[in-house]
Amino acid sequence: MYKDNNMKTLVFATNNEHKLSEVKNLLEGVIAIKSLKEINLDGDIPETADTLEGNATQKAEFIYSRINSDCFADDTGLEVEALGGEPGVYSARYAGENCSFSDNVNKLLNNMKEKTNRKARFRTVICLIENGEKHYFEGVVNGTIIEEGVGNMGFGYDPIFRPDGFDVTFAEMSLDEKNKISHRGIATAKLVDYLKKKNL
Ligand code: IMP
């Protein structure tokens, strides 16, 4: 079990620095988060399942089996209505293995040409493994795929996703603004709630 200043510590099973800073920001003062880098665990984490739930479980189990300490993993997908829910669980490698964020954005915009229905949602599933038991937390945010990218904050599909009720994209929002309404923010808030109720 990892401890940080006597605070309960969870390992976040991710190599994505953007996600790490979003989640650390949300869990500040509640629980200490250690990244894989901070516990000197490197290498790729397998994510070969065909659902977000499956991938979150696979990533959390993979890390748990190595460190034998409580940990959690998230998996996120952008689900576009006019594309039958694509790219969904394949959001990271939509434009192929080792593609960049902008390759993915370009492929999506290309596939959305002439589509009038531009509704989409981000969905995050978190799998927490605590004392060997799994707990799941989900967060969803609905929005629109705009015609071309705007903004340079955030990551991934943020520049082309405008959440409902806002006239800016995720890439035009500060970390705090995005966290308040985002898929990962909502799923993490549920995780925080769960941890607080347990008085950890
Ligand atoms: P992952 O499998 O959970 O790491 O996420 C899959 C892909 O979804 C990432 O590589 C990003 O392209 C995209 N993604 C995940 N979260 C976000 C987000 O908050 N904003 C924009 N894109 C995201």
PDB file of C-alpha atoms and ligand atoms in Angstrom:
ATOM      1  CA  MET A   1       0.000   0.000   0.000  1.00  0.00           C
ATOM      2  CA  TYR A   2       1.422   3.399  -1.009  1.00  0.00           C
ATOM      3  CA  LYS A   3       1.155   6.273   1.492  1.00  0.00           C
ATOM      4  CA  ASP A   4       1.825   9.960   0.953  1.00  0.00           C
ATOM      5  CA  ASN A   5       2.009  12.124   4.120  1.00  0.00           C
ATOM      6  CA  ASN A   6      -0.236   9.550   5.778  1.00  0.00           C
ATOM      7  CA  MET A   7      -2.949  10.264   3.225  1.00  0.00           C
ATOM      8  CA  LYS A   8      -4.564   7.298   1.512  1.00  0.00           C
ATOM      9  CA  THR A   9      -2.897   6.974  -1.860  1.00  0.00           C
ATOM     10  CA  LEU A  10      -4.235   5.555  -5.074  1.00  0.00           C
ATOM     11  CA  VAL A  11      -2.217   4.795  -8.155  1.00  0.00           C
ATOM     12  CA  PHE A  12      -3.747   6.156 -11.348  1.00  0.00           C
ATOM     13  CA  ALA A  13      -3.020   3.631 -14.094  1.00  0.00           C
ATOM     14  CA  THR A  14      -2.309   6.045 -16.921  1.00  0.00           C
ATOM     15  CA  ASN A  15       0.626   7.288 -18.955  1.00  0.00           C
ATOM     16  CA  ASN A  16      -1.370  10.290 -20.184  1.00  0.00           C
ATOM     17  CA  GLU A  17      -0.020  13.452 -18.512  1.00  0.00           C
ATOM     18  CA  HIS A  18      -3.123  15.481 -19.479  1.00  0.00           C
ATOM     19  CA  LYS A  19      -5.456  13.038 -17.762  1.00  0.00           C
ATOM     20  CA  LEU A  20      -3.142  12.869 -14.779  1.00  0.00           C
ATOM     21  CA  SER A  21      -3.197  16.626 -14.183  1.00  0.00           C
ATOM     22  CA  GLU A  22      -6.995  16.759 -14.658  1.00  0.00           C
ATOM     23  CA  VAL A  23      -7.555  13.989 -12.110  1.00  0.00           C
ATOM     24  CA  LYS A  24      -4.908  15.233  -9.622  1.00  0.00           C
ATOM     25  CA  ASN A  25      -6.610  18.629  -9.706  1.00  0.00           C
ATOM     26  CA  LEU A  26      -9.973  17.004  -8.909  1.00  0.00           C
ATOM     27  CA  LEU A  27      -8.704  14.819  -6.073  1.00  0.00           C
ATOM     28  CA  GLU A  28      -6.547  17.441  -4.343  1.00  0.00           C
ATOM     29  CA  GLY A  29      -6.972  17.279  -0.556  1.00  0.00           C
ATOM     30  CA  VAL A  30      -9.141  14.149  -0.774  1.00  0.00           C
ATOM     31  CA  ILE A  31      -6.633  11.541  -1.682  1.00  0.00           C
ATOM     32  CA  ALA A  32      -3.043  11.439  -2.925  1.00  0.00           C
ATOM     33  CA  ILE A  33      -2.573  10.260  -6.488  1.00  0.00           C
ATOM     34  CA  LYS A  34       0.560   8.595  -7.735  1.00  0.00           C
ATOM     35  CA  SER A  35       1.214   8.222 -11.406  1.00  0.00           C
ATOM     36  CA  LEU A  36       2.885   5.173 -12.921  1.00  0.00           C
ATOM     37  CA  LYS A  37       5.968   7.308 -13.512  1.00  0.00           C
ATOM     38  CA  GLU A  38       6.082   8.256  -9.826  1.00  0.00           C
ATOM     39  CA  ILE A  39       6.161   4.596  -8.820  1.00  0.00           C
ATOM     40  CA  ASN A  40       8.679   3.820 -11.558  1.00  0.00           C
ATOM     41  CA  LEU A  41       6.409   1.599 -13.570  1.00  0.00           C
ATOM     42  CA  ASP A  42       6.841   2.159 -17.252  1.00  0.00           C
ATOM     43  CA  GLY A  43       5.797   0.470 -20.465  1.00  0.00           C
ATOM     44  CA  ASP A  44       2.529   0.199 -22.292  1.00  0.00           C
ATOM     45  CA  ILE A  45      -0.662  -0.898 -20.581  1.00  0.00           C
ATOM     46  CA  PRO A  46      -2.750  -3.259 -22.710  1.00  0.00           C
ATOM     47  CA  GLU A  47      -6.191  -2.030 -23.791  1.00  0.00           C
ATOM     48  CA  THR A  48      -7.596  -4.574 -26.201  1.00  0.00           C
ATOM     49  CA  ALA A  49     -11.199  -4.879 -25.016  1.00  0.00           C
ATOM     50  CA  ASP A  50     -14.081  -3.734 -27.212  1.00  0.00           C
ATOM     51  CA  THR A  51     -15.878  -1.652 -24.568  1.00  0.00           C
ATOM     52  CA  LEU A  52     -14.821   1.262 -22.363  1.00  0.00           C
ATOM     53  CA  GLU A  53     -15.741  -0.802 -19.285  1.00  0.00           C
ATOM     54  CA  GLY A  54     -13.591  -3.692 -20.547  1.00  0.00           C
ATOM     55  CA  ASN A  55     -10.579  -1.467 -21.201  1.00  0.00           C
ATOM     56  CA  ALA A  56     -10.828   0.357 -17.855  1.00  0.00           C
ATOM     57  CA  THR A  57     -10.963  -3.051 -16.121  1.00  0.00           C
ATOM     58  CA  GLN A  58      -8.085  -4.439 -18.152  1.00  0.00           C
ATOM     59  CA  LYS A  59      -5.843  -1.431 -17.389  1.00  0.00           C
ATOM     60  CA  ALA A  60      -6.676  -1.416 -13.657  1.00  0.00           C
ATOM     61  CA  GLU A  61      -6.188  -5.194 -13.340  1.00  0.00           C
ATOM     62  CA  PHE A  62      -2.882  -5.044 -15.220  1.00  0.00           C
ATOM     63  CA  ILE A  63      -1.463  -2.446 -12.817  1.00  0.00           C
ATOM     64  CA  TYR A  64      -3.015  -4.046  -9.715  1.00  0.00           C
ATOM     65  CA  SER A  65      -1.336  -7.347 -10.557  1.00  0.00           C
ATOM     66  CA  ARG A  66       2.024  -5.584 -10.649  1.00  0.00           C
ATOM     67  CA  ILE A  67       1.830  -3.345  -7.583  1.00  0.00           C
ATOM     68  CA  ASN A  68      -0.714  -5.142  -5.401  1.00  0.00           C
ATOM     69  CA  SER A  69      -1.954  -1.759  -4.179  1.00  0.00           C
ATOM     70  CA  ASP A  70      -5.273   0.031  -4.697  1.00  0.00           C
ATOM     71  CA  CYS A  71      -5.441   1.699  -8.078  1.00  0.00           C
ATOM     72  CA  PHE A  72      -7.827   2.926 -10.746  1.00  0.00           C
ATOM     73  CA  ALA A  73      -7.862   3.359 -14.502  1.00  0.00           C
ATOM     74  CA  ASP A  74     -10.142   5.240 -16.841  1.00  0.00           C
ATOM     75  CA  ASP A  75     -11.130   4.715 -20.422  1.00  0.00           C
ATOM     76  CA  THR A  76     -12.790   7.377 -22.520  1.00  0.00           C
ATOM     77  CA  GLY A  77     -14.444   7.427 -25.902  1.00  0.00           C
ATOM     78  CA  LEU A  78     -15.985  10.055 -28.116  1.00  0.00           C
ATOM     79  CA  GLU A  79     -19.298   8.650 -29.390  1.00  0.00           C
ATOM     80  CA  VAL A  80     -20.643  10.422 -32.477  1.00  0.00           C
ATOM     81  CA  GLU A  81     -24.320   9.802 -33.236  1.00  0.00           C
ATOM     82  CA  ALA A  82     -24.130  10.149 -37.047  1.00  0.00           C
ATOM     83  CA  LEU A  83     -21.222   7.666 -37.128  1.00  0.00           C
ATOM     84  CA  GLY A  84     -23.085   5.002 -35.153  1.00  0.00           C
ATOM     85  CA  GLY A  85     -21.109   5.713 -31.977  1.00  0.00           C
ATOM     86  CA  GLU A  86     -17.668   5.830 -33.613  1.00  0.00           C
ATOM     87  CA  PRO A  87     -14.844   6.334 -32.775  1.00  0.00           C
ATOM     88  CA  GLY A  88     -15.978   5.193 -29.287  1.00  0.00           C
ATOM     89  CA  VAL A  89     -13.648   2.689 -27.713  1.00  0.00           C
ATOM     90  CA  TYR A  90     -11.257   3.176 -30.660  1.00  0.00           C
ATOM     91  CA  SER A  91     -10.899   6.955 -30.079  1.00  0.00           C
ATOM     92  CA  ALA A  92      -7.150   6.800 -29.349  1.00  0.00           C
ATOM     93  CA  ARG A  93      -6.208   4.995 -32.565  1.00  0.00           C
ATOM     94  CA  TYR A  94      -9.040   6.099 -34.845  1.00  0.00           C
ATOM     95  CA  ALA A  95      -6.608   7.155 -37.597  1.00  0.00           C
ATOM     96  CA  GLY A  96      -4.357   4.105 -37.078  1.00  0.00           C
ATOM     97  CA  GLU A  97      -1.690   2.867 -34.674  1.00  0.00           C
ATOM     98  CA  ASN A  98       0.696   5.600 -33.456  1.00  0.00           C
ATOM     99  CA  CYS A  99      -1.420   8.365 -34.940  1.00  0.00           C
ATOM    100  CA  SER A 100      -1.416  11.864 -33.446  1.00  0.00           C
ATOM    101  CA  PHE A 101      -4.321  13.758 -31.879  1.00  0.00           C
ATOM    102  CA  SER A 102      -4.563  15.893 -35.012  1.00  0.00           C
ATOM    103  CA  ASP A 103      -4.641  12.796 -37.295  1.00  0.00           C
ATOM    104  CA  ASN A 104      -7.688  11.607 -35.317  1.00  0.00           C
ATOM    105  CA  VAL A 105      -9.363  15.017 -35.426  1.00  0.00           C
ATOM    106  CA  ASN A 106      -8.791  15.287 -39.189  1.00  0.00           C
ATOM    107  CA  LYS A 107     -10.183  11.814 -39.846  1.00  0.00           C
ATOM    108  CA  LEU A 108     -13.265  12.580 -37.765  1.00  0.00           C
ATOM    109  CA  LEU A 109     -13.889  15.922 -39.481  1.00  0.00           C
ATOM    110  CA  ASN A 110     -13.514  14.207 -42.832  1.00  0.00           C
ATOM    111  CA  ASN A 111     -16.053  11.530 -41.893  1.00  0.00           C
ATOM    112  CA  MET A 112     -18.418  14.253 -40.670  1.00  0.00           C
ATOM    113  CA  LYS A 113     -18.398  16.169 -43.963  1.00  0.00           C
ATOM    114  CA  GLU A 114     -21.984  16.714 -45.102  1.00  0.00           C
ATOM    115  CA  LYS A 115     -23.404  15.251 -41.879  1.00  0.00           C
ATOM    116  CA  THR A 116     -26.109  17.491 -40.493  1.00  0.00           C
ATOM    117  CA  ASN A 117     -26.520  15.590 -37.226  1.00  0.00           C
ATOM    118  CA  ARG A 118     -23.390  16.665 -35.303  1.00  0.00           C
ATOM    119  CA  LYS A 119     -24.432  15.354 -31.886  1.00  0.00           C
ATOM    120  CA  ALA A 120     -21.750  13.564 -29.891  1.00  0.00           C
ATOM    121  CA  ARG A 121     -20.878  12.644 -26.362  1.00  0.00           C
ATOM    122  CA  PHE A 122     -17.763  11.896 -24.388  1.00  0.00           C
ATOM    123  CA  ARG A 123     -18.100   8.947 -22.038  1.00  0.00           C
ATOM    124  CA  THR A 124     -15.624   7.953 -19.333  1.00  0.00           C
ATOM    125  CA  VAL A 125     -15.627   4.787 -17.293  1.00  0.00           C
ATOM    126  CA  ILE A 126     -13.400   4.526 -14.223  1.00  0.00           C
ATOM    127  CA  CYS A 127     -12.566   1.146 -12.713  1.00  0.00           C
ATOM    128  CA  LEU A 128     -11.304   1.324  -9.119  1.00  0.00           C
ATOM    129  CA  ILE A 129      -9.727  -1.769  -7.597  1.00  0.00           C
ATOM    130  CA  GLU A 130      -9.844  -1.502  -3.840  1.00  0.00           C
ATOM    131  CA  ASN A 131      -8.744  -4.429  -1.694  1.00  0.00           C
ATOM    132  CA  GLY A 132      -9.171  -6.613  -4.757  1.00  0.00           C
ATOM    133  CA  GLU A 133     -12.773  -5.495  -5.381  1.00  0.00           C
ATOM    134  CA  LYS A 134     -13.861  -3.568  -8.471  1.00  0.00           C
ATOM    135  CA  HIS A 135     -16.051  -0.472  -8.445  1.00  0.00           C
ATOM    136  CA  TYR A 136     -17.196   1.470 -11.527  1.00  0.00           C
ATOM    137  CA  PHE A 137     -17.975   5.174 -12.046  1.00  0.00           C
ATOM    138  CA  GLU A 138     -19.302   6.677 -15.284  1.00  0.00           C
ATOM    139  CA  GLY A 139     -19.387  10.245 -16.603  1.00  0.00           C
ATOM    140  CA  VAL A 140     -21.068  11.529 -19.764  1.00  0.00           C
ATOM    141  CA  VAL A 141     -21.104  14.965 -21.413  1.00  0.00           C
ATOM    142  CA  ASN A 142     -23.233  15.715 -24.473  1.00  0.00           C
ATOM    143  CA  GLY A 143     -22.203  18.188 -27.138  1.00  0.00           C
ATOM    144  CA  THR A 144     -21.615  18.993 -30.797  1.00  0.00           C
ATOM    145  CA  ILE A 145     -18.800  18.319 -33.265  1.00  0.00           C
ATOM    146  CA  ILE A 146     -17.975  21.675 -34.826  1.00  0.00           C
ATOM    147  CA  GLU A 147     -16.724  22.154 -38.394  1.00  0.00           C
ATOM    148  CA  GLU A 148     -13.088  22.922 -37.549  1.00  0.00           C
ATOM    149  CA  GLY A 149     -10.880  22.964 -34.449  1.00  0.00           C
ATOM    150  CA  VAL A 150     -10.885  25.983 -32.134  1.00  0.00           C
ATOM    151  CA  GLY A 151      -8.697  26.504 -29.042  1.00  0.00           C
ATOM    152  CA  ASN A 152      -5.358  25.160 -27.922  1.00  0.00           C
ATOM    153  CA  MET A 153      -5.924  23.884 -24.397  1.00  0.00           C
ATOM    154  CA  GLY A 154      -6.755  20.336 -23.384  1.00  0.00           C
ATOM    155  CA  PHE A 155      -5.954  17.423 -25.688  1.00  0.00           C
ATOM    156  CA  GLY A 156      -7.363  14.870 -28.101  1.00  0.00           C
ATOM    157  CA  TYR A 157     -10.699  15.843 -29.631  1.00  0.00           C
ATOM    158  CA  ASP A 158     -11.133  18.891 -27.344  1.00  0.00           C
ATOM    159  CA  PRO A 159     -10.788  21.513 -30.155  1.00  0.00           C
ATOM    160  CA  ILE A 160     -13.769  20.112 -32.088  1.00  0.00           C
ATOM    161  CA  PHE A 161     -16.090  19.317 -29.164  1.00  0.00           C
ATOM    162  CA  ARG A 162     -18.462  22.011 -27.926  1.00  0.00           C
ATOM    163  CA  PRO A 163     -20.376  20.874 -24.833  1.00  0.00           C
ATOM    164  CA  ASP A 164     -24.129  21.585 -24.729  1.00  0.00           C
ATOM    165  CA  GLY A 165     -24.962  24.900 -23.065  1.00  0.00           C
ATOM    166  CA  PHE A 166     -21.624  26.517 -23.979  1.00  0.00           C
ATOM    167  CA  ASP A 167     -20.434  28.510 -26.975  1.00  0.00           C
ATOM    168  CA  VAL A 168     -16.798  27.449 -26.628  1.00  0.00           C
ATOM    169  CA  THR A 169     -15.003  24.143 -27.172  1.00  0.00           C
ATOM    170  CA  PHE A 170     -13.259  22.124 -24.451  1.00  0.00           C
ATOM    171  CA  ALA A 171      -9.978  23.399 -25.925  1.00  0.00           C
ATOM    172  CA  GLU A 172     -11.004  26.982 -25.084  1.00  0.00           C
ATOM    173  CA  MET A 173     -11.686  26.149 -21.428  1.00  0.00           C
ATOM    174  CA  SER A 174      -9.258  26.214 -18.521  1.00  0.00           C
ATOM    175  CA  LEU A 175      -8.593  22.943 -16.729  1.00  0.00           C
ATOM    176  CA  ASP A 176     -10.957  23.986 -13.909  1.00  0.00           C
ATOM    177  CA  GLU A 177     -13.754  24.962 -16.307  1.00  0.00           C
ATOM    178  CA  LYS A 178     -13.452  21.717 -18.266  1.00  0.00           C
ATOM    179  CA  ASN A 179     -13.260  19.587 -15.115  1.00  0.00           C
ATOM    180  CA  LYS A 180     -16.509  21.026 -13.756  1.00  0.00           C
ATOM    181  CA  ILE A 181     -18.566  19.665 -16.649  1.00  0.00           C
ATOM    182  CA  SER A 182     -16.502  17.026 -18.419  1.00  0.00           C
ATOM    183  CA  HIS A 183     -17.053  13.265 -18.693  1.00  0.00           C
ATOM    184  CA  ARG A 184     -13.886  12.597 -16.672  1.00  0.00           C
ATOM    185  CA  GLY A 185     -14.825  15.343 -14.187  1.00  0.00           C
ATOM    186  CA  ILE A 186     -18.226  13.732 -13.600  1.00  0.00           C
ATOM    187  CA  ALA A 187     -16.831  10.192 -13.302  1.00  0.00           C
ATOM    188  CA  THR A 188     -14.061  11.409 -10.973  1.00  0.00           C
ATOM    189  CA  ALA A 189     -16.579  13.334  -8.825  1.00  0.00           C
ATOM    190  CA  LYS A 190     -18.445  10.049  -8.345  1.00  0.00           C
ATOM    191  CA  LEU A 191     -15.162   8.366  -7.353  1.00  0.00           C
ATOM    192  CA  VAL A 192     -14.451  11.215  -4.882  1.00  0.00           C
ATOM    193  CA  ASP A 193     -17.938  10.890  -3.437  1.00  0.00           C
ATOM    194  CA  TYR A 194     -17.451   7.181  -2.941  1.00  0.00           C
ATOM    195  CA  LEU A 195     -14.048   7.691  -1.279  1.00  0.00           C
ATOM    196  CA  LYS A 196     -15.347  10.477   0.969  1.00  0.00           C
ATOM    197  CA  LYS A 197     -18.298   8.369   2.111  1.00  0.00           C
ATOM    198  CA  LYS A 198     -15.833   5.701   3.124  1.00  0.00           C
ATOM    199  CA  ASN A 199     -13.913   8.351   5.120  1.00  0.00           C
ATOM    200  CA  LEU A 200     -10.632   7.432   3.530  1.00  0.00           C
TER     201      LEU A 200
HETATM  202  P1  IMP B   1      -8.201   6.679 -23.468  1.00  0.00           P
HETATM  203  O1  IMP B   1      -8.252   5.359 -24.144  1.00  0.00           O
HETATM  204  O2  IMP B   1      -9.098   6.792 -22.295  1.00  0.00           O
HETATM  205  O3  IMP B   1      -6.809   7.106 -23.163  1.00  0.00           O
HETATM  206  O4  IMP B   1      -8.762   7.790 -24.459  1.00  0.00           O
HETATM  207  C1  IMP B   1      -8.896   7.538 -25.817  1.00  0.00           C
HETATM  208  C2  IMP B   1      -8.730   8.764 -26.622  1.00  0.00           C
HETATM  209  O5  IMP B   1      -9.894   9.571 -26.444  1.00  0.00           O
HETATM  210  C3  IMP B   1      -7.551   9.674 -26.299  1.00  0.00           C
HETATM  211  O6  IMP B   1      -6.413   9.294 -26.980  1.00  0.00           O
HETATM  212  C4  IMP B   1      -8.049  11.008 -26.802  1.00  0.00           C
HETATM  213  O7  IMP B   1      -7.865  11.113 -28.183  1.00  0.00           O
HETATM  214  C5  IMP B   1      -9.532  10.913 -26.533  1.00  0.00           C
HETATM  215  N1  IMP B   1      -9.864  11.562 -25.257  1.00  0.00           N
HETATM  216  C6  IMP B   1      -9.945  11.015 -24.025  1.00  0.00           C
HETATM  217  N2  IMP B   1     -10.303  11.943 -23.122  1.00  0.00           N
HETATM  218  C7  IMP B   1     -10.458  13.091 -23.805  1.00  0.00           C
HETATM  219  C8  IMP B   1     -10.801  14.414 -23.427  1.00  0.00           C
HETATM  220  O8  IMP B   1     -11.030  14.744 -22.245  1.00  0.00           O
HETATM  221  N3  IMP B   1     -10.844  15.315 -24.415  1.00  0.00           N
HETATM  222  C9  IMP B   1     -10.589  15.019 -25.718  1.00  0.00           C
HETATM  223  N4  IMP B   1     -10.242  13.821 -26.125  1.00  0.00           N
HETATM  224  C10 IMP B   1     -10.175  12.860 -25.170  1.00  0.00           C
END
